[in-house]
Each structure stands twice: as C-alpha cells, then as structure tokens.
mmCIF file of C-alpha atoms and ligand atoms in Angstrom:
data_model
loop_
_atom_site.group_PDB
_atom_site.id
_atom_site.type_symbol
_atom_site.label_atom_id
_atom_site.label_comp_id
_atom_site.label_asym_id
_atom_site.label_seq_id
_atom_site.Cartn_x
_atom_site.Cartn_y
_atom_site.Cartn_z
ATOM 1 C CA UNK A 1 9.639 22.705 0.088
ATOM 2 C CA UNK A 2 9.060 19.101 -0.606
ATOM 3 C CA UNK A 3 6.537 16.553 0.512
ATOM 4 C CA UNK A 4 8.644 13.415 1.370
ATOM 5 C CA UNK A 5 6.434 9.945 0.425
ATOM 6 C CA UNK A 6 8.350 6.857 2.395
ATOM 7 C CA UNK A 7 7.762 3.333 1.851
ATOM 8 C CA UNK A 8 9.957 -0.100 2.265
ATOM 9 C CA UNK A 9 9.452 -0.153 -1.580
ATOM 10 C CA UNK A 10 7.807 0.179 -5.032
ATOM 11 C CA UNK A 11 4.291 -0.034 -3.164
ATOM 12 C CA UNK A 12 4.679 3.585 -2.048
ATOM 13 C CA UNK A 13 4.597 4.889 -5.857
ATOM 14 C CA UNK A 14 0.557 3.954 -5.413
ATOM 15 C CA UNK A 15 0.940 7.004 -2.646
ATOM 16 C CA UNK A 16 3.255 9.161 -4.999
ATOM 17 C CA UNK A 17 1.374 8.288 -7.791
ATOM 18 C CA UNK A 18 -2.015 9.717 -5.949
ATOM 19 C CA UNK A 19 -0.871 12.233 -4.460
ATOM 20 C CA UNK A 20 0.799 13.632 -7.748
ATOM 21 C CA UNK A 21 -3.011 13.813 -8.911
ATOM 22 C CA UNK A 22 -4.856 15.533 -6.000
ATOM 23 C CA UNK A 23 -1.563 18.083 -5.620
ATOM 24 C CA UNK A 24 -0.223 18.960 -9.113
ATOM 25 C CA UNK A 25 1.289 21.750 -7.821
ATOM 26 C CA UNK A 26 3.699 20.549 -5.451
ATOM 27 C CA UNK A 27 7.572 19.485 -5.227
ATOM 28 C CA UNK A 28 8.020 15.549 -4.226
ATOM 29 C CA UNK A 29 10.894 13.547 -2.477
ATOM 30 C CA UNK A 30 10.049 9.320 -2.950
ATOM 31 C CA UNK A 31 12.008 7.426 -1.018
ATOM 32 C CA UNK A 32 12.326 3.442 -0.978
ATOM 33 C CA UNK A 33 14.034 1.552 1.480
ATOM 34 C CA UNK A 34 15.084 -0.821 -1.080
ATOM 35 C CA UNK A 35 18.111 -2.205 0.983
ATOM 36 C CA UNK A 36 15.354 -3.295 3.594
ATOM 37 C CA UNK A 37 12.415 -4.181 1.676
ATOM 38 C CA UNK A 38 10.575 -6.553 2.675
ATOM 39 C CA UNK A 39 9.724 -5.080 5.890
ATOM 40 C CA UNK A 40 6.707 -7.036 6.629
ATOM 41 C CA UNK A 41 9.080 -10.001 7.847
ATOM 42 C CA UNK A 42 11.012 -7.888 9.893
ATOM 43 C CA UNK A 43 11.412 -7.015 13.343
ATOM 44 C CA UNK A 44 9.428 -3.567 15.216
ATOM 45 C CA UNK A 45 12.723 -2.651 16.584
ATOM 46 C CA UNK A 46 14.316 -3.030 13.168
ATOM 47 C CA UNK A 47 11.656 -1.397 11.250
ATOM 48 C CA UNK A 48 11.146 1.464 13.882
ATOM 49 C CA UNK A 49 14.973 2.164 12.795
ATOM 50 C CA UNK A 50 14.834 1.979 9.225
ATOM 51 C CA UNK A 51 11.936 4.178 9.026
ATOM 52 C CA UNK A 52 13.185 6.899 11.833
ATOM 53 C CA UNK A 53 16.342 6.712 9.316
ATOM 54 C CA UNK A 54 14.555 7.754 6.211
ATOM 55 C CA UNK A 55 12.638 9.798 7.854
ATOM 56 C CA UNK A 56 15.532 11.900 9.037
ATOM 57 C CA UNK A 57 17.406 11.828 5.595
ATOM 58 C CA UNK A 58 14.383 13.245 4.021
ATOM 59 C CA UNK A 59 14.164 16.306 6.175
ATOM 60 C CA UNK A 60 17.906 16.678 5.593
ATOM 61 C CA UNK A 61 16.975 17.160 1.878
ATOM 62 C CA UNK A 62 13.781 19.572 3.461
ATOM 63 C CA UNK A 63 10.828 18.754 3.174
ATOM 64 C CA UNK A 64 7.524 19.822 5.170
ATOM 65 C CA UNK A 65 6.014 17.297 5.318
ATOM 66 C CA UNK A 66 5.991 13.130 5.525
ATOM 67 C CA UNK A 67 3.870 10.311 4.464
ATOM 68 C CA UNK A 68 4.753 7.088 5.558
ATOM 69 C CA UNK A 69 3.169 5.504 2.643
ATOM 70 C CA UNK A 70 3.389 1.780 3.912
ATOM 71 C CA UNK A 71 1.103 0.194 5.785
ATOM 72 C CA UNK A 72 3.541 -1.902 7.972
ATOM 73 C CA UNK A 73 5.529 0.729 9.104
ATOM 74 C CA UNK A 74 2.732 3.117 10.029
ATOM 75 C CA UNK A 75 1.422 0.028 12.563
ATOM 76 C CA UNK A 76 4.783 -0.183 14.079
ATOM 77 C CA UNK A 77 6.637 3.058 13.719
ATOM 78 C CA UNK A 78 3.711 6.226 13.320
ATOM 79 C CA UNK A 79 3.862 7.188 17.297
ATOM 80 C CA UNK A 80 7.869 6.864 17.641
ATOM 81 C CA UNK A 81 8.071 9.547 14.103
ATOM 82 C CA UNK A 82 5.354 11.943 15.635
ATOM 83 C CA UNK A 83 7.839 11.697 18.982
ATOM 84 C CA UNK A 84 11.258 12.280 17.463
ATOM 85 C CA UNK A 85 10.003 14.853 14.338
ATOM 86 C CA UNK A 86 7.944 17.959 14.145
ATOM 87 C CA UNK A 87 6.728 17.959 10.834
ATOM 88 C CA UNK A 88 3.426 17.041 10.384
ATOM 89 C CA UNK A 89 3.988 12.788 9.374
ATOM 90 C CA UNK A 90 0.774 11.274 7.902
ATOM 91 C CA UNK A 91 0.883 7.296 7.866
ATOM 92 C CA UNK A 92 -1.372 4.913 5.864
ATOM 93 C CA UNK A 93 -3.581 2.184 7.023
ATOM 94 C CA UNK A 94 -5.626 -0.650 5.748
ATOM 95 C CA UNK A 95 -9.508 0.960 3.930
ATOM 96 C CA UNK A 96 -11.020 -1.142 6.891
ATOM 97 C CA UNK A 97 -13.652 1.510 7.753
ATOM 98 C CA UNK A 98 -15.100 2.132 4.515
ATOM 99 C CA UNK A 99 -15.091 -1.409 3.294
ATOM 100 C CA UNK A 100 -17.046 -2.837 6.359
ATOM 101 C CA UNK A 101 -19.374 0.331 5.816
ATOM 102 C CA UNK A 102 -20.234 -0.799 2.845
ATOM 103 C CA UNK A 103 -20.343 -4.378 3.266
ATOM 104 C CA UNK A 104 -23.585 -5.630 2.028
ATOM 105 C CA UNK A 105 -24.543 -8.011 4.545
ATOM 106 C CA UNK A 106 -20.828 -9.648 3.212
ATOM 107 C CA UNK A 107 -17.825 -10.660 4.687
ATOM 108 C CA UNK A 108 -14.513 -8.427 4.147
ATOM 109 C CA UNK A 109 -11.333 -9.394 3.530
ATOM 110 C CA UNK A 110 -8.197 -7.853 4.387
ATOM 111 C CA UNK A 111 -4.633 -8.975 2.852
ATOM 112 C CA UNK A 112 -1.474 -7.219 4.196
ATOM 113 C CA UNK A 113 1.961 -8.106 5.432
ATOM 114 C CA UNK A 114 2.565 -10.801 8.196
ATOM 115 C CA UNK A 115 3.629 -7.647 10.622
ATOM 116 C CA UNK A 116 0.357 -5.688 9.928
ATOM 117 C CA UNK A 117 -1.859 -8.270 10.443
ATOM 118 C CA UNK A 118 -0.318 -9.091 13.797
ATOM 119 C CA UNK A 119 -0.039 -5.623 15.184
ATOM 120 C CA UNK A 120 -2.241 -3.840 17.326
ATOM 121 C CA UNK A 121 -2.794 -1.342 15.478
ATOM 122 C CA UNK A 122 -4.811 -2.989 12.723
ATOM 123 C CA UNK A 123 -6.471 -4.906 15.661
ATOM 124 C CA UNK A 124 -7.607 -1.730 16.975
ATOM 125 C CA UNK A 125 -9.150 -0.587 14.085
ATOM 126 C CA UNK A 126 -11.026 -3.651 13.305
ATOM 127 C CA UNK A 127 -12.346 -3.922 16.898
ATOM 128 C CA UNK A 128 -13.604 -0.321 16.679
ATOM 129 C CA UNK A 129 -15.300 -0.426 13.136
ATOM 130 C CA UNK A 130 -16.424 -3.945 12.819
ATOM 131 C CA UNK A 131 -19.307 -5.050 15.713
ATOM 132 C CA UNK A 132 -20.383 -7.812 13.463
ATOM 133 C CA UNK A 133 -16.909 -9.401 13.320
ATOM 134 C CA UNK A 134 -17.282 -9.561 9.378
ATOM 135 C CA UNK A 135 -13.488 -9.114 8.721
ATOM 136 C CA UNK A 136 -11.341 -11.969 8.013
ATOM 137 C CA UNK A 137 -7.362 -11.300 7.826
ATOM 138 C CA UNK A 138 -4.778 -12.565 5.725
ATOM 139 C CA UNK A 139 -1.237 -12.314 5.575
ATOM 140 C CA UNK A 140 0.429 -12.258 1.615
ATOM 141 C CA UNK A 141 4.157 -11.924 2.623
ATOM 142 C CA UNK A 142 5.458 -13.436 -1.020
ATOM 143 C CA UNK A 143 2.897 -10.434 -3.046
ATOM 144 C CA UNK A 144 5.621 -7.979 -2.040
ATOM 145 C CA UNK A 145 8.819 -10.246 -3.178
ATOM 146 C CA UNK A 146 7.034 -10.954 -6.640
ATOM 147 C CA UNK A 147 6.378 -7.230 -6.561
ATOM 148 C CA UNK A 148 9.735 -5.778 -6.168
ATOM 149 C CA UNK A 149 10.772 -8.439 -8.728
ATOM 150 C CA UNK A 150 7.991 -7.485 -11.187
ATOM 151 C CA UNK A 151 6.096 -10.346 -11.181
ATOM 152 C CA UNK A 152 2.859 -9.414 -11.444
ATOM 153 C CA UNK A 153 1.043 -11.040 -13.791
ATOM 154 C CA UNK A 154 2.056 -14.896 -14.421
ATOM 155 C CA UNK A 155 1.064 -18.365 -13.642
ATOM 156 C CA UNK A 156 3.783 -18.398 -10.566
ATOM 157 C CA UNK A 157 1.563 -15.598 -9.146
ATOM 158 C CA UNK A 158 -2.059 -16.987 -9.413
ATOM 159 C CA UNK A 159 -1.039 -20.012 -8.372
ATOM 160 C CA UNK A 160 0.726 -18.233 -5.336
ATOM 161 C CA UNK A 161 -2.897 -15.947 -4.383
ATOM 162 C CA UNK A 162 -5.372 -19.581 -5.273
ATOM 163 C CA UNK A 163 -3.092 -20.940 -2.601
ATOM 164 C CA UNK A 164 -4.091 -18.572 0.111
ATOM 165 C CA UNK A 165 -7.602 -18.088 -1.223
ATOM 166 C CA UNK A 166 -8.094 -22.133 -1.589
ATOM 167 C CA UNK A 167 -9.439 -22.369 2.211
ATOM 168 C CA UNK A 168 -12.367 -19.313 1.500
ATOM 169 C CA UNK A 169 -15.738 -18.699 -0.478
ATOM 170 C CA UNK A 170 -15.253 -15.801 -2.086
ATOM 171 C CA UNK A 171 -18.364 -15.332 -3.156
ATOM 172 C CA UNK A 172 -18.612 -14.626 0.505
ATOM 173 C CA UNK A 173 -16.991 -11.146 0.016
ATOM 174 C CA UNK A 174 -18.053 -7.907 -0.927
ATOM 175 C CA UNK A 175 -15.076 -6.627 -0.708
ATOM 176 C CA UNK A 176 -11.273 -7.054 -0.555
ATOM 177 C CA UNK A 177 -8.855 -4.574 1.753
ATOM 178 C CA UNK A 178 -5.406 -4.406 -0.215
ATOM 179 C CA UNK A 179 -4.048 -3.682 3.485
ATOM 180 C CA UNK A 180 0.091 -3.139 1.980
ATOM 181 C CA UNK A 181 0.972 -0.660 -1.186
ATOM 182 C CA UNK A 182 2.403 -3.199 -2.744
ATOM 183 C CA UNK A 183 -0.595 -4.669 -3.457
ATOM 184 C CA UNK A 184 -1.964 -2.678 -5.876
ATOM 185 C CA UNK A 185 -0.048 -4.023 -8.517
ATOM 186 C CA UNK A 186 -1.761 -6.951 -8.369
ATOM 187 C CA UNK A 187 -5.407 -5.630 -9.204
ATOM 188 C CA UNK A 188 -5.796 -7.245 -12.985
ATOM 189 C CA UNK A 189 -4.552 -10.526 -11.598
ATOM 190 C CA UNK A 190 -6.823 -10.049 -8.801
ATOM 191 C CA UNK A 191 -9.821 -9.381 -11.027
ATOM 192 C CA UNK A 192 -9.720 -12.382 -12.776
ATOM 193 C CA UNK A 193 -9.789 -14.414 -9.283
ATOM 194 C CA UNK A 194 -12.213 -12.681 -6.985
ATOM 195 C CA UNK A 195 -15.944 -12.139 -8.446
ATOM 196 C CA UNK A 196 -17.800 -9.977 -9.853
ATOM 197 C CA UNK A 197 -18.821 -7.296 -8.036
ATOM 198 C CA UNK A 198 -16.256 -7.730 -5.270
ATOM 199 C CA UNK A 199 -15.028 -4.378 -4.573
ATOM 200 C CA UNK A 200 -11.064 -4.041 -3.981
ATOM 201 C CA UNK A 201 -10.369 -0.838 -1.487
ATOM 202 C CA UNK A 202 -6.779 0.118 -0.417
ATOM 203 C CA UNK A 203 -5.598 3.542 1.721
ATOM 204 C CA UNK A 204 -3.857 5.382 -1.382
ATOM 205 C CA UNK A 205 -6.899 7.894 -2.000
ATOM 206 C CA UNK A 206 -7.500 8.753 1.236
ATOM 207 C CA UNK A 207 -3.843 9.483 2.448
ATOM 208 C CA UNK A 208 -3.670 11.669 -0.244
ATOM 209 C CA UNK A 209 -6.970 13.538 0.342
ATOM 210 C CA UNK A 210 -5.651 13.455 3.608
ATOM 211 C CA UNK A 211 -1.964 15.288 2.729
ATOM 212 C CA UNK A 212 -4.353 17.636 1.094
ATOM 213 C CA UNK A 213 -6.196 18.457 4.259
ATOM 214 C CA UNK A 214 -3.113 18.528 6.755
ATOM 215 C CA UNK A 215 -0.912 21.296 4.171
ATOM 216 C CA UNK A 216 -3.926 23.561 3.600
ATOM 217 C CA UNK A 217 -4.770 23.533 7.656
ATOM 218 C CA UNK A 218 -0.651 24.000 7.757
ATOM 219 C CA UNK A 219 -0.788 26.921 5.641
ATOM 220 C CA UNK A 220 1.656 24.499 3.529
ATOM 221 C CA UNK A 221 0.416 24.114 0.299
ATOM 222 C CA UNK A 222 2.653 25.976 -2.113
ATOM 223 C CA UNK A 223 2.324 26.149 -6.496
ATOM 224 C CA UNK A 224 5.334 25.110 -8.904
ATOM 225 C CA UNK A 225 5.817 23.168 -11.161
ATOM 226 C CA UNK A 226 5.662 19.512 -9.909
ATOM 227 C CA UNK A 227 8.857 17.568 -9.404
ATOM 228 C CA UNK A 228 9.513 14.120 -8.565
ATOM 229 C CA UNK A 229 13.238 13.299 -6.772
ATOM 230 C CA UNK A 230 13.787 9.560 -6.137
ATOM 231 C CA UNK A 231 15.847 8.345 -3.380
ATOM 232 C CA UNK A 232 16.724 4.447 -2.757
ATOM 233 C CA UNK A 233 17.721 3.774 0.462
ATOM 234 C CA UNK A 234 19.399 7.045 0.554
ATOM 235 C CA UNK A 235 21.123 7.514 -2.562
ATOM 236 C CA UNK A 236 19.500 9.930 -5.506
ATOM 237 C CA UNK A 237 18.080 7.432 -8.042
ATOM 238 C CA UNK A 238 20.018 9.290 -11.488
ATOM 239 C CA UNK A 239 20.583 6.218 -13.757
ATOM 240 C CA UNK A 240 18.261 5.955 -16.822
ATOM 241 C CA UNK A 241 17.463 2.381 -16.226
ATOM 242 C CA UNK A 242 16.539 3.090 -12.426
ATOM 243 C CA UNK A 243 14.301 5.794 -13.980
ATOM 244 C CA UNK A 244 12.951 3.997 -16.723
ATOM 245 C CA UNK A 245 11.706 1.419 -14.263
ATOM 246 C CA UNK A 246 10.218 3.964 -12.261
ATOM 247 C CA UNK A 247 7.626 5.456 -14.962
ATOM 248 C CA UNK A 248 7.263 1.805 -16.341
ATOM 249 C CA UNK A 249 5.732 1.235 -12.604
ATOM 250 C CA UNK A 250 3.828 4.215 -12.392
ATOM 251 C CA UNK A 251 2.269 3.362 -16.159
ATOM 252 C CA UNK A 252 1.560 -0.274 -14.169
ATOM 253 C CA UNK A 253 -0.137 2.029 -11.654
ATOM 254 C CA UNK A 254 -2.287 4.165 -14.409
ATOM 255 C CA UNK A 255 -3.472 1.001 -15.512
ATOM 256 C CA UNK A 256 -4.351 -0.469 -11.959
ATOM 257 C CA UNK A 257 -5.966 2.202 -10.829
ATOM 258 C CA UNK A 258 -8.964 1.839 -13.291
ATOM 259 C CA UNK A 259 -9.647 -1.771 -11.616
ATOM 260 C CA UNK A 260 -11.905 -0.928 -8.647
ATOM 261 C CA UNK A 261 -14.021 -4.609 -8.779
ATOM 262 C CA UNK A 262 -13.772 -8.193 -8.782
ATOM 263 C CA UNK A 263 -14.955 -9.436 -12.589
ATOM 264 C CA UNK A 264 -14.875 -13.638 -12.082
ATOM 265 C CA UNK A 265 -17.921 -15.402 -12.896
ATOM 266 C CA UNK A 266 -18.384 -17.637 -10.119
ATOM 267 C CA UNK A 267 -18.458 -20.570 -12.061
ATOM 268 C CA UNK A 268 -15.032 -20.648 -13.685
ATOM 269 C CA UNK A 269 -13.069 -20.975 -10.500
ATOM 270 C CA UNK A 270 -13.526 -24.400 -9.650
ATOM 271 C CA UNK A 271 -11.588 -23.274 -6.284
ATOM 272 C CA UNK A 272 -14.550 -21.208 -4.978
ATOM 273 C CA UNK A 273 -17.325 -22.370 -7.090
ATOM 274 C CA UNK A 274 -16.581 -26.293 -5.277
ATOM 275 C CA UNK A 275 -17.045 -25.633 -1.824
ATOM 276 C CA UNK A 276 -20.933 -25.130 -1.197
ATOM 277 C CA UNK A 277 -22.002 -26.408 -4.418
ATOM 278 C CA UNK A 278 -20.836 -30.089 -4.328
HETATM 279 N N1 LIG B 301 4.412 -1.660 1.165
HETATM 280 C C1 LIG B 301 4.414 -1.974 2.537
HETATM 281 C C2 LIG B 301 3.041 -1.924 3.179
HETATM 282 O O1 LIG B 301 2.194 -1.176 2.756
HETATM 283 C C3 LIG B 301 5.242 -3.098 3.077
HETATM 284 C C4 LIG B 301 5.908 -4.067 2.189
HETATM 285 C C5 LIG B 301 7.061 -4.770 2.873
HETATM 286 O O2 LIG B 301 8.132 -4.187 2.865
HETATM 287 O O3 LIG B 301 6.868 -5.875 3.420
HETATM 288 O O4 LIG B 301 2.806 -2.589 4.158
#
C-alpha cells in the first residue's frame, strides 16, 4: 500500500522528496491541493475541508498511511484528521525545538504562513520550548505565491524577503525556522541574505524519520520498488509537462537541500550591517 504525502502545494515535494530517501522501498501517493493553494490566507473552516477532502481521496486510492506535509494545515486541521480517519496521519510543524536548543545565546527566527503564525498551535510550541522568549515570528504569505509560480531566485524576490527582514539585525540570529514547505525553495536566495553561520532548520527530516518510526511500530513498512503517483487536487497528474515540472522541482530540491547555513558577510548588506553600526 501507499504512503499518501498532502500539502496545499509544491512545498510538500520537500516531504516527498525526504521521505523518498529515508524509505526507498516504499510506494508513494503526492497530492497538491493546487486548486486551493495558498492556504495560509485562508479560513480554518475552509482549510479543515480541503484537507479532510484530500485526505479522504487518498485513502480511496489506499494508502496506509498520511502525512500532512504542510505546516498550516497540520496547525489547523491535525486533531479533526486523527477524529474522522484511522490511519495513522503524521503532520509537520515548524523545527522550533531544535533550533532554540541550539541557539547560541541567539535569537531565532521563525517564517511561516500568516495562518501558522497566528494559530495556537505554533503558540503552544513556542511557549513550551522557549523560557527565554528568544523566538521572533514572521509571517511570508507572498514566498508561497512566488513559489508556486517559480520564482525563486530574482530581484522581485530579494527585494520581497529585504522587505520583511529591513526592521531586524540579523546578525542577531543563529538560526532561521523555514516554518511552511514552501520555503525551502528559497534556501540559495536565502543564503546570500542571512549571515554566515546562520543555520536554516525546517520539519522535512524529521517528519520523515518520523514516517519511518510510526510504519515500523505499525508493522507497515513493506519493500518494492519505489513509485511516485501525483495527484493535483484530485486528478492523476499524466501530462509530460505536469511531470517534467515535477522532477525539475525535485532537482530544485537536490540542490536546496545541500544549503544548511547562512553565508553573508555582514558587511555587504547595508540593510543589517546599518542598524547598530551607524
Ligand atoms: N506549504 C504550506 C505550509 O507548510 C502552506 C502554503 C500555503 O498554501 O499557504 O505551511
């Protein structure tokens, strides 16, 4: 049977594209809500129904398993799937923990969507891991529109993060939380911005290790050859094109994956160099 990997999006390949690594043995069902993406500017209520939905067509196609690999709809929708499904449904959340572990006497900062940032459930988590109120948040709604448009690299983008960043010392940071999957993509722009040293953290490792866990203590794990299916919103993803952008993401992904620091010299970016130095 399959493993089904869920997300609004393309952010969810960062799951798939894990996951494929830790279980190379297994049969996978992707699905991306792409009729409803962006869901980190939508309502609970709404995204509570989108996700039940998917959730529902992928154990029509059978699998044993879910990941909800999208930070937004595990804080709003995690409890209601566990409620209405049996299978065992793994969600994803912001690398808070870890990244305030190792914090260096440094601030953290966590991007994600508008709707994670506000929801409890992030809230929770920070209040239980981080006494020293280190953690700043910020909300990135426009990363996930340049995202599912490709845009990941330009001047339109940089402009868009130096923006958000303008009001913050980086150099106060040892590390950045890539709190939404779609994200990721952003790493080599990212690089150039935040610096040195910074470490960038997202949830994509440990879901995965996690999957691993939750199908061996299942008795789930099973050996074929591994398969990919891609769904959009529903509908088997057959044309070449569709495909073609698919492995052109996941290449994106081999690439980003490799970027695991901040590499700016301080003094290039007048933006955070300015601030205490003037
Ligand atoms: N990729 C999703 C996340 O991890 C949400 C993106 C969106 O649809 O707004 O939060």
């Amino acid at each position: 049977m399959k493993i089904g990997i869920f997300d609004s999006g393309i952010g969810g390949l960062t799951v798939l594209h894990q996951a494929m690594l830790t279980l190379p043995e297994e049969e996978f069902l992707f699905y991306a809500d792409a009729d409803h993406v962006p869901y980190g500017e939508k309502t609970k209520d709404e995204i509570v129904h989108y996700t039940c939905e998917a959730v529902r067509f992928m154990l029509s196609q059978g699998i044993k398993a879910a990941v909800i690999a999208c930070n937004t709809a595990t804080s709003v929708a995690i409890g209601e799937l566990r409620r209405r499904y049996s299978i065992p449904i793994l969600g994803i959340e912001p690398a808070v923990k870890p990244a305030v572990e190792e914090n260096e006497g440094k601030r953290v900062m966590v991007m994600a969507t508008p709707v994670t940032v506000r929801e409890e459930k992030l809230k929770n988590l920070i209040a239980r891991v981080d006494g020293s109120h280190l953690v700043d948040l910020l909300p990135m709604p426009q990363l996930v529109r340049f995202a599912e448009a490709e845009n990941f690299s330009s001047p339109e983008v940089t402009a868009y993060l130096c923006g958000q960043l303008a009001k913050y010392d980086l150099r106060d940071y040892s590390s950045l939380v890539l709190g939404c999957t779609h994200f990721n993509y952003f790493k080599d722009t990212l690089r150039e911005i935040f610096p040195e040293g910074t470490a960038f953290l997202d949830g994509s490792e440990g879901t995965a290790n996690h999957l691993a866990e939750v199908l061996e203590e299942n008795g789930l794990l099973e050996h074929h050859p591994q398969t990919v299916e891609y769904y959009r919103s529903g509908r088997k993803v057959t044309e070449a094109d569709d495909l073609a952008r698919i492995r052109r993401l996941l290449r994106r992904l081999d690439e980003m994956c490799l970027i695991r620091y901040g590499a700016c010299s301080p003094s290039v970016k007048i933006f955070h160099a300015d601030r205490k130095d003037s």
